[in-house]
Coordinates of N, CA and C and ligand atoms in Angstrom, one line a residue:
X22 N -20.4 4.4 -60.0 CA -19.8 3.7 -58.4 C -20.9 2.0 -58.8
X23 N -20.1 1.0 -59.5 CA -20.9 0.0 -59.1 C -22.1 -0.2 -58.1
X24 N -23.0 -1.5 -58.5 CA -23.9 -1.2 -56.9 C -23.3 -1.6 -56.2
X25 N -22.9 -2.6 -55.8 CA -22.5 -3.0 -54.7 C -21.3 -2.7 -54.0
X26 N -21.1 -1.5 -54.6 CA -19.5 -1.1 -54.4 C -19.9 -0.7 -52.8
X27 N -18.7 -0.7 -52.1 CA -18.8 0.6 -50.6 C -18.7 1.9 -50.9
X28 N -19.4 2.8 -49.9 CA -19.2 3.6 -50.1 C -18.1 4.3 -48.6
X29 N -17.9 5.6 -49.6 CA -16.3 6.0 -48.3 C -17.5 6.5 -46.7
X30 N -16.3 6.2 -45.9 CA -17.4 6.7 -45.1 C -17.1 7.9 -44.6
X31 N -18.0 8.8 -43.9 CA -17.4 10.3 -44.2 C -16.5 10.4 -42.8
X32 N -16.4 11.5 -42.6 CA -15.5 12.0 -41.6 C -15.9 11.9 -40.6
X33 N -17.3 12.1 -40.0 CA -17.8 12.2 -38.8 C -17.4 10.2 -38.3
X34 N -17.8 9.8 -39.2 CA -18.2 8.5 -38.9 C -16.9 8.3 -38.3
X35 N -15.8 8.2 -39.0 CA -14.2 7.6 -38.9 C -14.3 8.0 -37.2
X36 N -14.6 9.7 -37.5 CA -13.9 9.7 -36.1 C -14.2 9.1 -34.9
X37 N -16.1 8.9 -34.8 CA -16.2 8.0 -34.1 C -15.6 6.6 -33.7
X38 N -15.4 5.8 -34.9 CA -15.3 4.6 -35.3 C -13.8 4.3 -34.5
X39 N -12.8 6.1 -35.1 CA -11.6 5.9 -33.5 C -11.5 5.9 -31.9
X40 N -12.9 6.8 -32.0 CA -13.6 7.3 -30.8 C -13.6 5.9 -29.7
X41 N -14.3 4.7 -30.5 CA -15.0 3.5 -30.1 C -13.6 2.6 -30.2
X42 N -12.6 2.5 -31.4 CA -11.3 1.7 -30.9 C -10.9 2.0 -29.6
X43 N -10.4 3.4 -29.4 CA -9.5 4.0 -28.2 C -10.2 3.3 -26.7
X44 N -11.4 4.1 -27.0 CA -12.5 3.2 -25.9 C -11.9 1.7 -25.4
X45 N -12.4 1.1 -26.0 CA -11.8 -0.1 -25.9 C -10.2 -0.6 -25.8
X46 N -9.4 0.1 -26.2 CA -8.6 -0.5 -26.2 C -7.4 0.5 -26.3
X47 N -6.9 1.4 -25.1 CA -6.3 2.9 -25.2 C -4.9 3.1 -25.5
X48 N -4.0 1.8 -25.3 CA -2.8 1.7 -25.5 C -2.6 0.3 -26.5
X49 N -2.8 0.3 -27.4 CA -3.3 -0.8 -28.2 C -1.5 -1.3 -28.6
X50 N -0.9 -2.9 -28.8 CA 0.8 -3.2 -28.9 C 0.4 -3.9 -30.2
X51 N 1.7 -3.9 -30.3 CA 2.0 -5.5 -31.6 C 2.2 -6.2 -30.7
X52 N 1.7 -7.7 -31.3 CA 1.6 -9.0 -30.9 C 2.9 -9.8 -31.1
X53 N 3.7 -9.7 -31.8 CA 5.0 -9.7 -31.8 C 5.8 -9.5 -31.0
X54 N 6.4 -10.2 -30.0 CA 7.7 -10.3 -28.7 C 8.6 -9.7 -29.8
X55 N 9.7 -8.9 -28.7 CA 10.3 -8.3 -28.7 C 11.0 -7.8 -27.4
X56 N 12.5 -7.2 -27.2 CA 13.5 -6.8 -26.8 C 13.5 -5.6 -26.4
X57 N 14.1 -5.1 -27.9 CA 14.8 -3.3 -28.7 C 14.8 -3.5 -29.4
X58 N 15.0 -1.9 -30.2 CA 14.2 -1.8 -31.6 C 14.8 -2.8 -33.0
X59 N 16.2 -3.5 -32.3 CA 16.8 -4.6 -33.2 C 16.3 -5.6 -33.2
X60 N 15.4 -6.6 -32.3 CA 14.8 -7.3 -32.2 C 13.7 -7.1 -32.7
X61 N 12.7 -6.3 -32.9 CA 11.4 -5.8 -33.8 C 11.5 -5.7 -34.3
X62 N 13.0 -4.8 -35.4 CA 13.6 -5.1 -36.6 C 13.0 -6.6 -37.1
X63 N 14.4 -7.9 -36.5 CA 14.0 -8.9 -36.5 C 13.3 -9.6 -37.3
X64 N 12.0 -9.6 -35.7 CA 10.0 -10.3 -35.4 C 9.7 -9.5 -36.7
X65 N 10.2 -8.3 -37.4 CA 9.1 -7.9 -38.5 C 9.7 -8.5 -39.8
X66 N 10.8 -8.9 -40.1 CA 11.0 -9.1 -41.2 C 10.7 -10.6 -40.5
X67 N 11.1 -10.9 -40.1 CA 10.3 -12.4 -40.4 C 8.7 -13.4 -40.6
X68 N 8.1 -11.7 -40.0 CA 6.6 -11.8 -39.3 C 5.4 -11.7 -41.3
X69 N 6.6 -11.9 -42.4 CA 6.0 -11.4 -44.0 C 5.8 -13.0 -44.6
X70 N 4.5 -12.9 -44.2 CA 3.4 -14.1 -44.8 C 3.2 -14.9 -43.7
X71 N 4.0 -15.2 -42.2 CA 3.5 -15.6 -41.3 C 2.8 -15.3 -40.3
X72 N 2.6 -15.9 -39.3 CA 1.8 -15.5 -38.3 C 2.4 -14.9 -37.0
X73 N 2.5 -13.8 -36.1 CA 3.0 -13.5 -34.8 C 3.5 -14.4 -34.1
X74 N 2.4 -15.8 -34.2 CA 1.9 -16.4 -33.0 C 3.6 -17.4 -33.4
X75 N 3.5 -17.8 -34.8 CA 4.9 -18.7 -35.0 C 6.0 -18.0 -35.0
X76 N 5.9 -16.6 -34.9 CA 6.9 -16.0 -35.2 C 7.7 -15.6 -34.1
X77 N 6.9 -15.9 -32.4 CA 7.1 -15.5 -31.4 C 7.8 -16.6 -30.6
X78 N 7.1 -18.1 -31.0 CA 7.5 -19.2 -31.1 C 8.3 -19.6 -31.2
X79 N 9.3 -19.0 -32.8 CA 10.8 -19.1 -33.1 C 11.7 -18.4 -32.6
X80 N 11.2 -17.3 -32.0 CA 11.7 -15.8 -31.6 C 12.5 -16.0 -30.4
X81 N 11.5 -17.1 -29.2 CA 11.4 -17.0 -27.7 C 13.2 -17.3 -27.5
X82 N 13.9 -18.8 -27.8 CA 15.2 -18.9 -28.0 C 15.9 -17.7 -28.2
X83 N 15.9 -17.3 -29.4 CA 16.6 -16.5 -30.6 C 17.5 -15.4 -29.7
X84 N 15.8 -14.8 -29.0 CA 16.2 -13.3 -28.8 C 16.5 -13.6 -27.2
X85 N 16.3 -15.0 -26.7 CA 17.3 -14.9 -25.2 C 18.5 -14.9 -25.3
X86 N 19.7 -14.7 -26.6 CA 20.9 -15.1 -27.1 C 20.9 -14.1 -27.7
X87 N 20.3 -13.5 -28.4 CA 21.2 -12.6 -30.0 C 20.2 -11.5 -29.3
X88 N 20.3 -10.5 -29.3 CA 19.8 -9.1 -29.3 C 20.5 -7.3 -29.7
X89 N 21.1 -7.9 -30.3 CA 22.0 -7.3 -30.9 C 22.8 -7.4 -32.5
X90 N 22.7 -6.5 -33.7 CA 23.3 -6.8 -35.1 C 24.6 -7.7 -34.4
X91 N 25.5 -7.2 -33.9 CA 26.4 -8.0 -33.6 C 26.8 -9.7 -33.6
X92 N 25.8 -9.8 -32.4 CA 25.9 -10.7 -31.9 C 25.2 -12.2 -33.1
X93 N 23.7 -11.3 -33.7 CA 23.4 -11.9 -34.7 C 24.5 -12.3 -36.3
X94 N 25.4 -11.0 -35.8 CA 27.1 -11.8 -37.1 C 27.7 -13.0 -36.7
X95 N 27.7 -12.4 -35.5 CA 28.4 -13.6 -35.2 C 27.9 -15.0 -35.1
X96 N 26.5 -15.2 -34.7 CA 25.7 -16.1 -34.7 C 26.4 -17.1 -36.2
X97 N 26.0 -15.9 -37.3 CA 26.0 -16.5 -38.8 C 24.6 -17.1 -38.9
X98 N 24.2 -16.5 -40.4 CA 23.1 -17.2 -41.3 C 23.1 -19.0 -40.8
X99 N 23.6 -20.1 -41.2 CA 23.6 -21.1 -40.8 C 22.9 -21.4 -39.4
X100 N 23.5 -20.7 -37.9 CA 23.0 -20.9 -36.5 C 21.5 -20.1 -36.6
X101 N 21.4 -19.0 -37.9 CA 20.2 -18.3 -37.3 C 19.0 -19.1 -37.8
X102 N 19.0 -20.3 -38.6 CA 18.6 -20.7 -39.8 C 17.6 -21.6 -38.8
X103 N 18.9 -22.3 -38.0 CA 18.1 -23.2 -36.5 C 17.3 -23.2 -36.2
X104 N 17.4 -21.5 -35.5 CA 15.9 -21.2 -35.2 C 14.9 -20.3 -35.2
X105 N 14.7 -20.2 -36.7 CA 13.4 -19.7 -37.3 C 13.2 -21.1 -38.7
X106 N 13.5 -22.0 -38.7 CA 13.3 -23.1 -39.6 C 11.7 -23.4 -39.7
X107 N 11.1 -23.1 -38.6 CA 9.5 -23.3 -38.4 C 8.8 -22.2 -39.5
X108 N 9.5 -21.0 -39.6 CA 8.8 -19.7 -40.4 C 9.2 -19.9 -41.8
X109 N 8.1 -19.5 -42.8 CA 8.3 -20.0 -43.9 C 9.0 -18.7 -44.9
X110 N 9.6 -19.1 -45.7 CA 11.1 -18.5 -46.3 C 12.0 -18.1 -45.9
X111 N 12.5 -19.5 -44.5 CA 13.2 -19.1 -43.5 C 15.2 -18.6 -43.9
X112 N 15.5 -19.3 -45.5 CA 16.3 -19.0 -45.9 C 16.7 -18.1 -46.4
X113 N 15.1 -17.2 -47.2 CA 15.6 -16.1 -47.9 C 15.7 -14.9 -46.5
X114 N 14.8 -15.2 -45.6 CA 15.0 -14.3 -44.5 C 16.2 -14.4 -43.6
X115 N 16.6 -15.3 -43.6 CA 17.9 -16.1 -42.5 C 19.5 -14.7 -43.5
X116 N 19.0 -14.9 -45.1 CA 20.2 -14.0 -45.9 C 20.2 -12.8 -45.7
X117 N 18.4 -12.5 -45.5 CA 18.3 -10.8 -44.7 C 18.6 -10.5 -43.9
X118 N 18.3 -11.3 -42.8 CA 18.9 -11.0 -41.4 C 20.2 -10.6 -41.4
X119 N 21.1 -11.6 -41.6 CA 22.4 -11.5 -41.3 C 23.0 -9.9 -42.4
X120 N 22.7 -10.5 -43.5 CA 22.9 -9.0 -44.2 C 22.7 -7.4 -43.7
X121 N 21.3 -7.8 -43.6 CA 20.7 -6.2 -42.6 C 21.8 -6.2 -41.1
X122 N 21.8 -7.0 -40.4 CA 22.9 -6.8 -38.9 C 24.0 -6.5 -40.0
X123 N 24.8 -6.7 -40.8 CA 26.3 -6.2 -41.1 C 26.0 -4.5 -41.3
X124 N 25.1 -4.1 -42.2 CA 24.8 -3.0 -42.4 C 25.0 -2.2 -41.3
X125 N 23.7 -2.7 -40.3 CA 23.6 -2.5 -39.1 C 24.8 -1.8 -38.4
X126 N 25.8 -2.6 -38.5 CA 27.4 -2.8 -37.9 C 28.2 -2.4 -38.5
X127 N 28.0 -1.6 -39.6 CA 29.1 -0.9 -39.9 C 28.7 0.5 -40.3
X128 N 27.3 0.8 -40.8 CA 27.0 2.5 -41.1 C 26.3 2.8 -40.7
X129 N 25.7 1.7 -39.4 CA 24.8 2.8 -38.2 C 25.3 2.6 -36.5
X130 N 26.0 2.3 -36.7 CA 26.8 2.0 -35.1 C 26.3 0.9 -34.5
X131 N 25.6 -0.2 -35.2 CA 24.5 -0.8 -34.4 C 23.2 -0.4 -34.4
X132 N 23.1 0.5 -34.2 CA 21.8 1.2 -34.2 C 20.5 0.7 -34.8
X133 N 19.3 1.1 -34.8 CA 18.2 0.7 -35.2 C 18.0 2.3 -36.5
X134 N 18.4 2.4 -37.4 CA 18.0 4.0 -38.6 C 16.3 4.1 -38.1
X135 N 16.5 5.8 -38.0 CA 14.7 6.3 -37.4 C 14.7 6.8 -39.2
X136 N 14.6 6.5 -39.7 CA 14.9 7.3 -41.1 C 13.4 6.2 -42.0
X137 N 12.1 6.2 -42.2 CA 12.6 5.1 -43.4 C 13.3 5.2 -44.5
X138 N 13.6 6.3 -45.0 CA 14.8 5.7 -46.4 C 16.1 4.8 -45.8
X139 N 16.4 5.5 -44.7 CA 17.6 4.4 -44.4 C 17.3 3.0 -44.0
X140 N 15.9 2.7 -43.7 CA 15.5 1.5 -43.1 C 14.9 0.5 -44.8
X141 N 14.8 1.2 -45.2 CA 14.4 0.4 -46.6 C 15.5 0.5 -47.6
X142 N 16.9 1.1 -47.1 CA 17.8 1.0 -48.1 C 17.9 -1.1 -47.2
X143 N 17.3 -1.5 -45.8 CA 18.0 -2.7 -45.2 C 17.8 -4.1 -46.3
X144 N 18.4 -5.1 -46.5 CA 17.4 -6.2 -47.4 C 15.9 -6.6 -46.4
X145 N 15.4 -6.9 -47.2 CA 14.7 -7.7 -46.3 C 13.3 -6.3 -45.9
X146 N 13.7 -5.2 -45.7 CA 12.9 -4.3 -45.1 C 12.6 -3.1 -46.9
X147 N 10.7 -3.5 -46.4 CA 10.1 -2.6 -47.1 C 9.2 -2.0 -46.4
X148 N 8.7 -0.8 -47.4 CA 7.8 0.5 -46.6 C 7.0 -0.9 -45.5
X149 N 6.5 -1.3 -46.2 CA 5.4 -1.7 -44.8 C 6.1 -2.1 -43.3
X150 N 7.0 -2.6 -43.4 CA 8.6 -2.8 -42.9 C 9.0 -1.7 -41.7
X151 N 9.0 -0.9 -42.1 CA 9.8 0.2 -42.2 C 8.5 1.3 -41.4
X152 N 7.6 1.4 -42.1 CA 6.7 1.6 -41.2 C 6.1 1.0 -40.1
X153 N 5.8 0.0 -39.8 CA 6.0 -0.3 -38.3 C 6.8 -0.6 -37.6
X154 N 8.5 -0.4 -38.3 CA 9.3 -0.2 -37.1 C 9.1 1.8 -36.7
X155 N 8.6 2.3 -37.9 CA 8.8 3.6 -37.4 C 8.0 3.9 -36.0
X156 N 6.6 3.3 -36.3 CA 5.7 3.6 -35.3 C 6.1 2.6 -34.0
X157 N 6.2 1.5 -33.8 CA 6.2 0.5 -32.5 C 7.6 1.3 -31.7
X158 N 8.6 1.5 -32.9 CA 10.0 1.3 -32.1 C 9.7 3.1 -31.5
X159 N 9.5 3.9 -32.2 CA 9.7 5.1 -32.7 C 9.0 6.2 -32.5
X160 N 8.1 5.6 -32.2 CA 6.6 5.7 -31.8 C 5.4 7.3 -32.8
X161 N 6.0 7.0 -34.2 CA 5.7 7.7 -35.1 C 4.8 7.5 -35.9
X162 N 3.9 8.5 -36.3 CA 2.5 8.1 -36.6 C 2.2 7.7 -38.0
X163 N 3.1 6.4 -38.3 CA 3.0 5.8 -39.7 C 1.7 4.5 -39.9
X164 N 1.4 4.1 -40.7 CA 0.4 3.1 -41.0 C 0.8 2.6 -41.9
X165 N 1.1 1.7 -41.6 CA 2.0 0.2 -42.6 C 0.4 -0.5 -42.3
X166 N 0.2 -0.7 -44.4 CA -0.8 -1.2 -44.9 C -0.5 -2.8 -44.7
X167 N -1.2 -4.1 -44.2 CA -0.7 -5.2 -44.0 C -2.6 -5.8 -44.7
X168 N -2.3 -7.0 -44.9 CA -3.2 -8.1 -45.1 C -4.4 -7.5 -44.4
X169 N -4.9 -7.1 -43.2 CA -6.0 -6.5 -42.5 C -6.5 -5.2 -42.8
X170 N -5.6 -4.7 -42.5 CA -5.8 -3.4 -42.8 C -6.5 -2.9 -43.8
X171 N -5.3 -3.6 -45.1 CA -6.0 -3.5 -46.7 C -7.9 -3.9 -46.7
X172 N -8.3 -5.0 -45.9 CA -9.8 -5.7 -45.8 C -10.3 -4.7 -44.9
X173 N -9.9 -4.2 -43.9 CA -10.7 -3.3 -43.2 C -11.0 -1.8 -43.5
X174 N -10.1 -1.7 -44.2 CA -10.3 0.0 -45.0 C -11.1 -0.1 -46.1
X175 N -10.9 -1.4 -46.8 CA -11.9 -1.2 -47.9 C -13.0 -1.8 -47.8
X176 N -13.4 -3.0 -47.0 CA -14.5 -3.5 -46.3 C -15.4 -2.3 -45.9
X177 N -15.2 -1.8 -45.4 CA -15.9 -0.4 -43.9 C -16.2 0.5 -45.0
X178 N -14.8 1.4 -46.0 CA -15.5 2.9 -46.5 C -14.2 3.5 -46.1
X179 N -13.3 3.4 -44.6 CA -12.6 3.7 -44.4 C -11.6 4.2 -45.4
X180 N -11.5 3.3 -46.3 CA -10.2 4.0 -46.7 C -10.2 3.4 -48.2
X181 N -10.4 3.9 -49.3 CA -10.8 2.8 -50.2 C -10.0 3.0 -51.4
X182 N -8.7 1.2 -51.7 CA -8.1 1.9 -53.1 C -7.7 0.4 -53.4
X183 N -6.8 0.5 -54.1 CA -6.7 -1.2 -55.0 C -5.6 -1.7 -54.4
X184 N -4.4 -1.0 -53.9 CA -3.5 -1.5 -53.6 C -2.9 -1.0 -52.3
X185 N -2.0 -1.7 -51.4 CA -2.0 -1.0 -50.2 C -1.5 0.4 -50.1
X186 N 0.1 0.8 -51.0 CA 0.2 2.2 -51.5 C -1.1 3.0 -51.5
X187 N -2.3 3.1 -52.2 CA -3.7 3.8 -52.4 C -4.6 3.9 -51.5
X188 N -4.2 2.5 -50.5 CA -4.6 2.6 -49.3 C -4.5 3.7 -48.0
X189 N -3.0 3.3 -47.8 CA -2.1 4.2 -47.3 C -2.1 5.5 -47.1
X190 N -2.5 5.9 -48.5 CA -2.7 7.4 -48.6 C -4.3 8.3 -48.4
X191 N -4.8 7.1 -48.8 CA -6.2 7.8 -47.7 C -6.2 7.5 -46.5
X192 N -5.7 6.1 -46.0 CA -5.1 6.6 -44.3 C -4.9 8.0 -43.8
X193 N -4.1 8.5 -44.7 CA -3.0 9.2 -44.6 C -4.3 10.7 -43.9
X194 N -5.0 10.4 -45.2 CA -5.6 11.7 -45.6 C -6.8 11.9 -44.1
X195 N -7.1 10.0 -44.4 CA -8.6 10.6 -43.5 C -8.8 10.0 -42.0
X196 N -7.7 9.7 -41.6 CA -7.4 9.3 -40.4 C -7.3 10.5 -39.4
X197 N -8.0 11.0 -38.6 CA -7.9 12.2 -37.4 C -6.1 11.9 -36.7
X198 N -5.9 13.0 -37.1 CA -4.4 13.0 -36.5 C -4.1 12.6 -35.0
X199 N -5.2 12.8 -34.2 CA -4.8 12.7 -33.2 C -5.1 11.1 -32.5
X200 N -5.4 10.3 -33.9 CA -5.1 8.4 -34.0 C -4.4 8.1 -34.9
X201 N -3.1 8.8 -35.1 CA -2.9 7.9 -36.6 C -1.7 7.3 -36.0
X202 N -1.6 7.6 -34.6 CA -0.6 7.1 -33.7 C -0.9 5.5 -33.7
X203 N -2.2 5.1 -33.4 CA -2.4 4.0 -32.9 C -3.3 3.3 -33.5
X204 N -3.5 4.5 -34.7 CA -4.2 3.3 -36.0 C -4.1 2.4 -36.7
X205 N -2.6 2.3 -36.9 CA -2.5 1.0 -37.5 C -2.3 -0.8 -36.9
X206 N -1.8 -0.3 -34.6 CA -2.5 -1.8 -34.4 C -4.5 -1.5 -34.4
X207 N -4.5 -0.6 -34.1 CA -6.0 -0.8 -33.4 C -6.8 -1.8 -35.1
X208 N -6.7 -1.0 -36.1 CA -7.4 -1.9 -37.1 C -6.6 -3.4 -37.7
X209 N -5.1 -3.5 -37.3 CA -4.5 -5.3 -37.2 C -5.6 -5.9 -36.2
X210 N -5.5 -5.3 -35.4 CA -6.2 -5.7 -34.5 C -8.1 -6.8 -34.6
X211 N -8.8 -5.5 -34.6 CA -10.2 -5.5 -35.2 C -10.1 -6.5 -36.2
X212 N -9.4 -6.2 -37.5 CA -9.8 -7.3 -38.6 C -8.7 -8.9 -38.1
X213 N -7.7 -9.2 -37.5 CA -7.3 -10.2 -36.9 C -8.6 -10.8 -36.0
X214 N -9.2 -10.2 -35.4 CA -10.1 -10.6 -34.3 C -11.7 -10.7 -35.0
X215 N -12.0 -9.5 -35.3 CA -13.1 -9.3 -35.7 C -14.2 -9.6 -37.2
X216 N -13.0 -8.4 -37.6 CA -13.5 -8.3 -39.7 C -12.5 -9.2 -39.9
X217 N -12.7 -10.5 -39.9 CA -12.2 -11.7 -40.2 C -11.9 -11.7 -41.9
X218 N -11.1 -12.1 -42.6 CA -11.4 -12.1 -43.5 C -12.5 -13.1 -44.5
X219 N -12.4 -14.3 -44.2 CA -13.6 -15.5 -44.8 C -14.4 -15.0 -44.2
X220 N -15.0 -14.1 -42.9 CA -16.1 -14.0 -42.5 C -16.5 -12.9 -41.5
X221 N -16.6 -11.8 -41.7 CA -16.5 -11.0 -40.4 C -17.6 -11.3 -39.2
X222 N -17.2 -10.8 -38.4 CA -18.1 -11.0 -37.5 C -19.1 -10.3 -36.8
X223 N -19.5 -9.5 -37.9 CA -20.4 -8.0 -38.0 C -21.4 -8.3 -36.4
X224 N -22.0 -9.3 -35.6 CA -23.1 -9.2 -35.2 C -22.1 -8.4 -33.5
X225 N -20.9 -8.6 -33.3 CA -20.4 -8.1 -32.0 C -19.4 -7.0 -32.2
X226 N -19.5 -6.7 -33.7 CA -18.7 -5.5 -33.9 C -18.8 -4.2 -33.4
X227 N -18.1 -3.1 -32.4 CA -18.3 -2.3 -31.7 C -18.4 -1.5 -32.9
X228 N -17.7 -1.2 -33.9 CA -18.3 -0.1 -35.1 C -18.9 -0.8 -36.1
X229 N -19.7 -1.4 -35.9 CA -20.8 -1.7 -36.8 C -21.6 -0.3 -37.8
X230 N -22.5 0.0 -36.7 CA -23.1 1.7 -37.0 C -22.3 2.5 -37.9
X231 N -20.9 2.3 -37.8 CA -19.8 3.3 -38.9 C -19.7 2.5 -40.2
X232 N -19.8 0.8 -40.2 CA -19.6 0.4 -40.9 C -20.2 0.4 -42.0
X233 N -19.7 0.7 -43.5 CA -20.7 0.9 -44.5 C -20.7 -0.5 -45.4
X234 N -20.6 -1.8 -44.9 CA -19.9 -3.1 -45.2 C -21.4 -3.2 -45.7
X235 N -21.3 -3.8 -47.1 CA -23.0 -4.1 -47.9 C -23.6 -5.1 -47.1
X236 N -22.8 -6.3 -46.7 CA -23.2 -7.7 -46.6 C -22.8 -7.8 -45.3
X237 N -23.4 -7.2 -44.2 CA -23.2 -7.4 -42.6 C -23.9 -8.9 -42.5
X238 N -22.9 -9.8 -41.6 CA -23.1 -10.5 -41.5 C -24.2 -11.0 -39.5
X239 N -24.4 -12.3 -39.5 CA -25.7 -12.8 -38.5 C -25.3 -14.0 -37.7
X240 N -25.5 -13.7 -36.4 CA -24.8 -14.5 -35.7 C -25.3 -15.9 -36.2
X241 N -24.9 -17.1 -36.5 CA -25.7 -18.5 -36.8 C -26.4 -18.8 -35.4
X242 N -27.2 -18.9 -36.0 CA -28.6 -19.4 -34.9 C -27.6 -21.3 -34.1
Ligands
LIG23 S1 -19.3 -4.5 -39.4 FE1 -18.5 -6.3 -40.2 S2 -18.0 -5.9 -42.1 FE2 -18.2 -4.0 -40.5 S3 -16.1 -3.6 -39.7 FE3 -17.4 -4.8 -38.2 S4 -16.8 -6.6 -38.9 FE4 -16.3 -5.5 -40.5

C-alpha cells in the first residue's frame, strides 16, 4: 500500500456510518423532480453531466404537459429541444429520449421496465441510469455509482476501486443489507453537501470518526 493510500474502512465503522446517515435522514430522496416512472427516467437521462437543479428548471414546464412516452412522441424531437435547450448535450439527449419513448411504446406497453437488462437496452440508458431508476421507482437496493459516490467511497475507505464498476462491486459487498436501499442517496447527498470534491468540509462531517481520509480539513479561521 502506498504511504498516503486510504485504508479500507472496517465493517464495524461502515455499520456505524450508515446508522449515522439514517439517524440524520431516515427517508432520503432524489433531488430530481418527477411525476411517475417515465418522467424519472427522462430526468435521469437529462441529468448526465448536468446538475439536478438545472434539469429541474428545464423539466418543470415539460412535465406539466408531457408525462408519458406517447405524449413525448407526439411532442417530437424538435419540440422537446425547446424545453431542454439549457441542458448540456441536449441534442443527443433529445434524440435518445424520443428513441426510448418509441421503444417503450412499441415493446413495453408504454411502461418503464423493471429489469436492468431491459432498461439498458434503451438509448441513453447505461448501468448508472438503470440503477437509479430501479432504486427510486421500484425500490430495489441498487447502488448507482456517480461522481459523488465514487469520490466519497474512495476517499473514506468505504469502497476502494479504480472505476465506478469496481466501486459498485465493493459497495455491494460492504454496505450492510439493511442500508442498501438508501445508501445511494445518503452517499450522493453527503458528497454533494459535505464531502465536496474540491474541499471536503470535515469540520462538520457527521461521519468524520469513521472516515479514513488522511487529509481531513479544518474550518478556516
Ligand atoms: S471527514 Fe472529510 S473526507 Fe471524511 S467523509 Fe467527512 S467530509 Fe469526507
